[in-house]
Amino acid sequence: MYGSRGAMFGSGVGSKRQRMMQSNPYNLAVGTGAASFPPYGGFPVVRLRGLPFNCADVDIFKFFTGLDIVDVLLVSKNGKSSGEAFVVFAGPMQVEIALQRDRQNMGRRYVEVFRCYKQDYYNAVAAEEEGAYEVHVSPPPAGPSRAKSFSEKEKLEYTEVLKMRGLPYSANKHQIIEFFSGYKVVEGRVHVVCRPDGKATGEAFVEFETAAEARRAMAKDKMSIGPRYVELFPTTREEARRAESRSRQ
């Protein structure tokens, strides 16, 4: 049981415009922001990240087995899968259950599930209509730089340190240094973040010789290590030291 519209989306039936209108369970005014609900917790949508690039609607219905899905919007960029999707559920309580599946696996990849704004979903639908995904999505509440676009990242203050996010759990320091081949990495200052039980979190901190070099290395943002694309964020030495300290506890 994949949800009330599983068969429809599995077969790709229905226009994109109908999808946007029919997936508006609270009759929110598209494009106007009119709503009587707060951005999080009212409109029942989540964003997925880290999907296999061959992911189809039916895979998402299986991932959320037992939940009532109203709409699935797989995001593409330049005609290729971006590894991201938006999923609209029948109600807010279903979102709470869906969030518990954060970092569960779909095939060999773990999938991140997090809250997003209703307008992010509407923007993605509108962009799909135009044939290009150029949406600047809003950050989820637990990580202010988690979903910033590259242009937004460029405006941030840089230090010598970048944070990597979305790494394969098997990634090691050597692979990270290879990833930044051509950039001046301080080899002794590459830290792969682990939980207290020793398991990798999918994050790492990398220090470069200068802040300018760290900014230059942002050209590697959204490039892949193995099967996963990696996001890069400017950060501070203090955050890197805290993460290293937590890994040792």
GROMACS .gro file of N, CA and C in nm, residues 34-100:
model
  201
   34ALA      N    1  -0.053   3.287   0.079
   34ALA     CA    2  -0.167   3.296   0.169
   34ALA      C    3  -0.190   3.163   0.237
   35ALA      N    4  -0.194   3.164   0.370
   35ALA     CA    5  -0.217   3.042   0.444
   35ALA      C    6  -0.242   3.076   0.589
   36SER      N    7  -0.311   2.986   0.655
   36SER     CA    8  -0.336   3.006   0.798
   36SER      C    9  -0.251   2.912   0.880
   37PHE      N   10  -0.145   2.858   0.820
   37PHE     CA   11  -0.058   2.763   0.887
   37PHE      C   12   0.084   2.817   0.892
   38PRO      N   13   0.162   2.780   0.993
   38PRO     CA   14   0.301   2.822   0.998
   38PRO      C   15   0.382   2.750   0.892
   39PRO      N   16   0.502   2.800   0.855
   39PRO     CA   17   0.581   2.739   0.748
   39PRO      C   18   0.613   2.592   0.775
   40TYR      N   19   0.647   2.558   0.896
   40TYR     CA   20   0.674   2.419   0.931
   40TYR      C   21   0.558   2.367   1.013
   41GLY      N   22   0.517   2.243   0.986
   41GLY     CA   23   0.416   2.178   1.069
   41GLY      C   24   0.275   2.196   1.017
   42GLY      N   25   0.249   2.293   0.928
   42GLY     CA   26   0.116   2.312   0.875
   42GLY      C   27   0.098   2.239   0.743
   43PHE      N   28   0.168   2.286   0.640
   43PHE     CA   29   0.161   2.220   0.510
   43PHE      C   30   0.245   2.093   0.514
   44PRO      N   31   0.186   1.978   0.485
   44PRO     CA   32   0.253   1.849   0.510
   44PRO      C   33   0.350   1.806   0.401
   45VAL      N   34   0.462   1.874   0.387
   45VAL     CA   35   0.560   1.841   0.284
   45VAL      C   36   0.697   1.820   0.347
   46VAL      N   37   0.773   1.727   0.293
   46VAL     CA   38   0.913   1.708   0.332
   46VAL      C   39   0.998   1.710   0.206
   47ARG      N   40   1.127   1.733   0.226
   47ARG     CA   41   1.223   1.731   0.117
   47ARG      C   42   1.317   1.613   0.139
   48LEU      N   43   1.348   1.543   0.033
   48LEU     CA   44   1.442   1.430   0.038
   48LEU      C   45   1.570   1.470  -0.034
   49ARG      N   46   1.680   1.421   0.017
   49ARG     CA   47   1.811   1.448  -0.044
   49ARG      C   48   1.894   1.322  -0.039
   50GLY      N   49   1.975   1.301  -0.143
   50GLY     CA   50   2.062   1.183  -0.147
   50GLY      C   51   1.998   1.063  -0.213
   51LEU      N   52   1.892   1.084  -0.292
   51LEU     CA   53   1.825   0.973  -0.360
   51LEU      C   54   1.916   0.913  -0.468
   52PRO      N   55   1.903   0.783  -0.494
   52PRO     CA   56   1.974   0.726  -0.609
   52PRO      C   57   1.932   0.801  -0.736
   53PHE      N   58   2.022   0.816  -0.828
   53PHE     CA   59   1.992   0.894  -0.947
   53PHE      C   60   1.893   0.823  -1.040
   54ASN      N   61   1.872   0.691  -1.019
   54ASN     CA   62   1.770   0.620  -1.097
   54ASN      C   63   1.640   0.604  -1.020
   55CYS      N   64   1.623   0.683  -0.914
   55CYS     CA   65   1.505   0.673  -0.829
   55CYS      C   66   1.379   0.710  -0.908
   56ALA      N   67   1.272   0.634  -0.887
   56ALA     CA   68   1.142   0.662  -0.948
   56ALA      C   69   1.039   0.686  -0.838
   57ASP      N   70   0.922   0.736  -0.878
   57ASP     CA   71   0.815   0.761  -0.780
   57ASP      C   72   0.788   0.639  -0.694
   58VAL      N   73   0.783   0.523  -0.760
   58VAL     CA   74   0.746   0.402  -0.687
   58VAL      C   75   0.846   0.370  -0.576
   59ASP      N   76   0.973   0.405  -0.596
   59ASP     CA   77   1.075   0.382  -0.492
   59ASP      C   78   1.047   0.466  -0.368
   60ILE      N   79   0.997   0.587  -0.390
   60ILE     CA   80   0.965   0.674  -0.277
   60ILE      C   81   0.841   0.623  -0.205
   61PHE      N   82   0.742   0.574  -0.281
   61PHE     CA   83   0.624   0.516  -0.217
   61PHE      C   84   0.665   0.397  -0.130
   62LYS      N   85   0.758   0.316  -0.178
   62LYS     CA   86   0.806   0.202  -0.100
   62LYS      C   87   0.881   0.248   0.024
   63PHE      N   88   0.962   0.352   0.007
   63PHE     CA   89   1.040   0.406   0.120
   63PHE      C   90   0.947   0.452   0.232
   64PHE      N   91   0.833   0.509   0.194
   64PHE     CA   92   0.736   0.558   0.292
   64PHE      C   93   0.616   0.464   0.304
   65THR      N   94   0.639   0.335   0.291
   65THR     CA   95   0.530   0.238   0.303
   65THR      C   96   0.451   0.261   0.431
   66GLY      N   97   0.318   0.259   0.416
   66GLY     CA   98   0.231   0.279   0.532
   66GLY      C   99   0.182   0.420   0.548
   67LEU      N  100   0.242   0.515   0.476
   67LEU     CA  101   0.200   0.655   0.483
   67LEU      C  102   0.119   0.691   0.359
   68ASP      N  103   0.031   0.788   0.374
   68ASP     CA  104  -0.058   0.827   0.266
   68ASP      C  105   0.002   0.946   0.192
   69ILE      N  106   0.060   0.920   0.077
   69ILE     CA  107   0.128   1.021  -0.003
   69ILE      C  108   0.030   1.085  -0.101
   70VAL      N  109   0.029   1.216  -0.103
   70VAL     CA  110  -0.055   1.292  -0.195
   70VAL      C  111   0.019   1.322  -0.325
   71ASP      N  112   0.148   1.355  -0.314
   71ASP     CA  113   0.225   1.390  -0.433
   71ASP      C  114   0.372   1.362  -0.412
   72VAL      N  115   0.439   1.323  -0.520
   72VAL     CA  116   0.585   1.308  -0.524
   72VAL      C  117   0.636   1.392  -0.640
   73LEU      N  118   0.731   1.479  -0.613
   73LEU     CA  119   0.793   1.561  -0.717
   73LEU      C  120   0.942   1.534  -0.717
   74LEU      N  121   0.988   1.456  -0.815
   74LEU     CA  122   1.131   1.429  -0.831
   74LEU      C  123   1.195   1.548  -0.901
   75VAL      N  124   1.300   1.601  -0.844
   75VAL     CA  125   1.363   1.723  -0.895
   75VAL      C  126   1.473   1.687  -0.995
   76SER      N  127   1.469   1.751  -1.109
   76SER     CA  128   1.576   1.733  -1.208
   76SER      C  129   1.640   1.866  -1.238
   77LYS      N  130   1.760   1.860  -1.286
   77LYS     CA  131   1.834   1.981  -1.324
   77LYS      C  132   1.903   1.954  -1.456
   78ASN      N  133   1.874   2.037  -1.554
   78ASN     CA  134   1.928   2.018  -1.689
   78ASN      C  135   1.895   1.880  -1.744
   79GLY      N  136   1.775   1.833  -1.711
   79GLY     CA  137   1.729   1.705  -1.762
   79GLY      C  138   1.782   1.584  -1.688
   80LYS      N  139   1.861   1.604  -1.583
   80LYS     CA  140   1.917   1.494  -1.507
   80LYS      C  141   1.868   1.497  -1.363
   81SER      N  142   1.858   1.380  -1.304
   81SER     CA  143   1.813   1.372  -1.166
   81SER      C  144   1.910   1.445  -1.074
   82SER      N  145   1.855   1.520  -0.980
   82SER     CA  146   1.938   1.593  -0.884
   82SER      C  147   1.958   1.517  -0.755
   83GLY      N  148   1.890   1.403  -0.740
   83GLY     CA  149   1.898   1.328  -0.615
   83GLY      C  150   1.808   1.386  -0.506
   84GLU      N  151   1.717   1.476  -0.544
   84GLU     CA  152   1.628   1.539  -0.448
   84GLU      C  153   1.483   1.520  -0.490
   85ALA      N  154   1.393   1.532  -0.392
   85ALA     CA  155   1.250   1.521  -0.421
   85ALA      C  156   1.171   1.592  -0.312
   86PHE      N  157   1.049   1.628  -0.344
   86PHE     CA  158   0.952   1.678  -0.246
   86PHE      C  159   0.839   1.577  -0.236
   87VAL      N  160   0.794   1.550  -0.114
   87VAL     CA  161   0.684   1.456  -0.093
   87VAL      C  162   0.578   1.523  -0.007
   88VAL      N  163   0.454   1.526  -0.058
   88VAL     CA  164   0.342   1.584   0.015
   88VAL      C  165   0.258   1.470   0.072
   89PHE      N  166   0.226   1.479   0.200
   89PHE     CA  167   0.147   1.378   0.268
   89PHE      C  168   0.005   1.427   0.294
   90ALA      N  169  -0.079   1.335   0.342
   90ALA     CA  170  -0.219   1.367   0.365
   90ALA      C  171  -0.240   1.456   0.487
   91GLY      N  172  -0.143   1.466   0.578
   91GLY     CA  173  -0.160   1.549   0.696
   91GLY      C  174  -0.030   1.565   0.773
   92PRO      N  175  -0.027   1.662   0.865
   92PRO     CA  176   0.096   1.691   0.940
   92PRO      C  177   0.148   1.575   1.023
   93MET      N  178   0.060   1.492   1.078
   93MET     CA  179   0.107   1.379   1.159
   93MET      C  180   0.187   1.280   1.075
   94GLN      N  181   0.150   1.267   0.947
   94GLN     CA  182   0.226   1.178   0.858
   94GLN      C  183   0.367   1.231   0.836
   95VAL      N  184   0.381   1.363   0.835
   95VAL     CA  185   0.514   1.424   0.821
   95VAL      C  186   0.602   1.384   0.939
   96GLU      N  187   0.546   1.387   1.059
   96GLU     CA  188   0.624   1.351   1.178
   96GLU      C  189   0.675   1.208   1.169
   97ILE      N  190   0.591   1.119   1.117
   97ILE     CA  191   0.633   0.979   1.100
   97ILE      C  192   0.738   0.969   0.990
   98ALA      N  193   0.718   1.044   0.881
   98ALA     CA  194   0.813   1.041   0.769
   98ALA      C  195   0.951   1.087   0.813
   99LEU      N  196   0.957   1.187   0.901
   99LEU     CA  197   1.086   1.240   0.947
   99LEU      C  198   1.166   1.136   1.024
  100GLN      N  199   1.099   1.037   1.079
  100GLN     CA  200   1.169   0.931   1.153
  100GLN      C  201   1.246   0.839   1.058
   0.00000   0.00000   0.00000
